[in-house]
Each structure stands twice: as structure tokens, then as C-alpha cells.
XYZ file of C-alpha atoms in Angstrom:
233
model
C -38.763 131.139 153.941
C -38.345 130.499 150.248
C -41.693 129.428 148.751
C -41.610 126.069 147.113
C -40.883 125.935 143.482
C -43.890 125.949 141.460
C -44.340 123.418 138.756
C -46.499 123.349 135.880
C -49.327 120.826 136.139
C -48.974 118.068 133.605
C -45.366 118.847 132.814
C -42.526 116.791 134.107
C -40.368 118.288 136.622
C -37.335 119.896 135.265
C -34.281 117.792 135.723
C -31.742 119.061 138.086
C -29.022 121.049 136.502
C -26.291 118.777 135.307
C -22.763 119.284 136.551
C -20.164 119.837 133.964
C -18.355 116.611 133.180
C -14.789 116.819 134.322
C -12.377 116.255 131.523
C -9.490 113.960 132.164
C -6.373 115.870 132.916
C -4.048 116.046 130.003
C -0.886 113.943 130.458
C 2.277 115.949 130.539
C 4.396 115.671 127.480
C 7.073 113.011 127.751
C 10.266 114.559 129.056
C 13.457 113.020 127.552
C 15.528 111.189 130.181
C 18.264 113.246 131.716
C 21.788 112.273 130.801
C 22.737 111.670 134.458
C 23.675 108.074 133.704
C 26.157 109.104 130.973
C 27.706 111.628 133.319
C 27.944 108.968 136.002
C 29.817 106.627 133.696
C 32.171 109.394 132.587
C 32.921 110.350 136.169
C 33.553 106.707 137.042
C 35.974 106.351 134.140
C 37.814 109.520 135.181
C 38.039 108.223 138.740
C 39.492 104.907 137.571
C 42.020 106.739 135.385
C 43.057 108.946 138.317
C 43.532 105.862 140.481
C 45.757 104.287 137.833
C 47.834 107.446 137.515
C 48.138 107.715 141.294
C 49.239 104.086 141.499
C 51.853 104.632 138.791
C 53.201 107.735 140.546
C 53.374 105.857 143.847
C 55.264 103.007 142.141
C 57.766 105.387 140.587
C 58.224 107.252 143.869
C 59.051 103.978 145.656
C 62.027 103.308 143.342
C 65.087 105.198 144.735
C 67.199 104.474 141.671
C 64.678 105.877 139.214
C 66.090 109.014 137.570
C 62.507 110.319 137.168
C 62.036 110.876 140.943
C 62.785 114.463 141.910
C 64.181 115.758 145.180
C 60.701 116.471 146.651
C 59.511 112.899 146.305
C 57.394 113.625 143.237
C 57.678 111.827 139.936
C 58.471 113.487 136.681
C 58.322 112.084 133.224
C 61.063 109.424 132.861
C 63.957 110.533 130.740
C 64.280 108.883 127.379
C 67.730 107.364 126.675
C 69.861 108.887 123.950
C 69.183 105.856 121.790
C 65.488 106.803 121.550
C 64.193 103.697 123.378
C 62.629 103.870 126.824
C 64.083 101.901 129.706
C 62.407 98.580 130.440
C 60.955 97.896 133.910
C 63.545 96.526 136.325
C 66.484 98.180 134.569
C 68.854 99.750 137.069
C 70.600 103.099 136.695
C 73.957 101.379 136.191
C 72.579 99.129 133.451
C 71.040 102.073 131.631
C 74.319 103.978 131.946
C 76.201 101.045 130.457
C 73.669 100.887 127.627
C 74.192 104.551 126.794
C 77.987 104.380 127.064
C 79.654 104.455 123.686
C 82.041 101.525 123.104
C 85.600 102.585 123.658
C 88.039 102.121 120.850
C 91.037 99.960 121.743
C 94.214 101.991 122.127
C 96.298 102.054 119.020
C 99.699 100.550 119.506
C 102.633 101.611 117.415
C 104.869 98.741 116.489
C 108.566 99.435 116.841
C 110.371 99.808 113.540
C 111.865 96.594 112.262
C 115.663 96.562 111.987
C 117.222 96.486 108.581
C 117.933 93.023 107.187
C 121.374 91.569 107.840
C 123.740 91.521 104.893
C 127.064 89.755 104.318
C 128.761 93.125 104.537
C 127.247 93.719 107.986
C 128.496 90.343 109.195
C 132.012 90.878 107.841
C 132.276 94.327 109.439
C 131.093 93.017 112.822
C 133.780 90.281 112.807
C 136.567 92.622 111.723
C 135.662 95.183 114.397
C 135.624 92.445 117.034
C 139.170 91.271 116.311
C 140.386 94.857 116.216
C 139.726 94.998 119.983
C 142.101 92.075 120.686
C 144.214 91.737 122.708
C 144.431 95.312 124.056
C 140.756 96.077 124.658
C 139.383 92.834 126.065
C 136.453 94.520 127.844
C 135.153 95.817 124.518
C 135.737 92.422 122.927
C 133.807 90.728 125.743
C 130.919 93.137 125.193
C 130.650 91.947 121.563
C 130.121 88.288 122.488
C 126.806 86.420 122.557
C 125.511 84.310 125.463
C 127.112 81.027 124.299
C 130.689 82.358 124.193
C 130.149 84.263 127.422
C 129.406 80.967 129.117
C 133.192 80.320 129.360
C 133.451 83.170 131.840
C 135.230 86.489 131.723
C 138.412 85.259 133.430
C 138.925 82.404 130.980
C 138.291 84.759 128.064
C 140.811 87.390 129.172
C 143.328 84.744 130.214
C 143.332 83.207 126.727
C 143.681 86.395 124.682
C 146.191 88.059 126.967
C 148.811 85.462 125.862
C 149.106 87.122 122.446
C 150.845 90.331 121.519
C 148.767 90.863 118.391
C 145.768 89.364 116.629
C 144.983 89.713 112.936
C 141.837 88.573 111.136
C 140.911 88.234 107.474
C 137.312 87.437 106.464
C 137.023 84.711 103.831
C 133.288 84.334 103.424
C 130.031 85.602 104.944
C 126.600 83.980 104.687
C 123.765 86.341 105.629
C 121.113 83.613 105.549
C 123.031 81.313 107.939
C 124.461 84.284 109.908
C 127.971 82.767 109.657
C 131.374 84.168 108.772
C 134.553 82.243 107.910
C 137.669 84.088 108.977
C 141.399 83.382 109.149
C 142.671 84.389 112.596
C 146.422 84.954 113.038
C 147.821 84.854 116.583
C 151.135 86.604 117.220
C 153.456 85.954 120.150
C 156.688 87.748 120.816
C 159.654 85.689 119.518
C 157.414 83.040 117.935
C 156.103 82.377 114.454
C 152.513 83.495 113.900
C 149.827 80.848 114.007
C 146.935 81.021 111.547
C 143.624 79.173 111.981
C 140.420 79.033 109.983
C 137.341 79.667 112.173
C 133.646 79.703 111.437
C 131.804 82.209 113.592
C 128.025 82.271 114.144
C 126.496 85.644 114.936
C 123.210 86.584 116.589
C 121.233 89.764 116.499
C 120.744 91.966 119.559
C 118.593 94.847 118.348
C 120.789 96.710 115.907
C 123.953 94.963 117.093
C 125.535 91.749 115.801
C 127.191 89.583 118.452
C 129.604 86.663 117.990
C 127.845 83.766 119.676
C 129.723 80.647 118.533
C 133.303 79.943 117.405
C 134.186 76.709 115.602
C 137.810 75.999 114.642
C 137.974 74.371 111.205
C 141.716 73.800 111.114
C 145.092 75.424 110.342
C 145.248 78.028 107.639
C 147.859 79.775 105.559
C 149.180 82.954 107.077
C 148.267 85.865 104.847
C 151.424 86.964 103.025
C 153.085 83.509 102.908
C 153.692 80.415 105.007
C 151.272 78.051 106.714
C 150.224 78.480 110.248
C 150.283 75.786 112.894
C 147.261 75.203 114.977
C 147.704 74.654 118.676
C 144.145 73.584 119.401
């Protein structure tokens, strides 16, 4: 056994050995907050953007008339019209095609050439050539008549002129503005004196041709070369 500690008489007992005072633990240095919240927000924004893009692609894929939908059901970037403006929502393929179609120019029509103006000489020649057909070539004479004189009928026309053996005509005056010609017509019959009459003829235009359309008897006239003719109506 350990002998008891000896103490000096008259001296206080030695204090028990003191324990070292524990120092407070040093606080760890403040660590800056991790940027997990910023990354969370960024990821959320990317997710929202992806949802929007997916919704847009699904909308485009559901439109069968959209030219941006490819054969595999995917959606490609919509084509931009030739005018440089994008198609508005709800515009059909046909409407966009009509928008891009260039306006067609109306077909150019060529007007037929206008006939030359009628002159007094033209009128006189047409009348002289008409009477040259009588009475031997009545078909040709009939072909040179206008609708008003043809109204008498072909039989009446040929029946009248076939009574004469010869017909002479002498133009007295021609008026291009009124389209009229005054002519002395001499009817010859075998064994009879010639009969001369003054007629005023009205002509009409049929393309390049001049037709005799009206015949008005003005009265008896003097037979060219002497004597006065007698009108028979």
C-alpha cells in the first residue's frame, strides 16, 4: 500500500492539480451557400422551354395541310413564302398558294384592221359593176344586194329584170357621207324605145364590200345620147 502523502506541518495542503480549461471549439469558417438554387431555376426554365417546344411540334404535326410536316410525322421549320413574310396561323395551303401566285396578265387581243373609208369613187364603181350584171347574170346581181332589197324575194327580182334585153346605167352623183348614188338607168326591150329613169340608191357596207340596199325612183330621165325616157313605174 501507498503510504499517505506527507504534509508539512503548518503549511496548507497543496491544492489539487487543476485540469486544463477546455477552450471553446473554434467555429468553422462560413462556407458560401452552394448555387444549387440557381441551378434549380435554370433547369426549371429549360424544362418549361422544352415543354413549349414539344407542344408546338405536336400542334404542327396535327395539321395535315402544313407544308412543314415531313413524311415521318416530324415537323421541320416552316417554309417562308417567296414574298418574305411567314404564313399566318389558320392559312391553308391553297390560300398560301394563291398568295404566291403571280397575277396573270390578260391576253392581248389584236383588233382587226379597220376597212378603208368609203369614197364617192368606191360608191360609183359598186353601182356600175352591179348594173353590168343585168340582165344576163342575175345570180351575181342578187349577190350584190343588201337585206332590204332582198326582202322582195329572189323570184320577184329575177322575174322583173328578165323582161329586159339590156340595161345601161350612168352615175350622176355620189355622196360618200350619205352612202347614196344617183344614177340614170336605161331599160331596153326588143322592138321598143328605151326607158330611162333617175334612181337614188343607198348602199351599205359588208366588210370590204358595198351592197345596194335601197332603190328609190325619182322620176323619168333623159336617155343618154338624146330623147327623154318614159317611166313605167
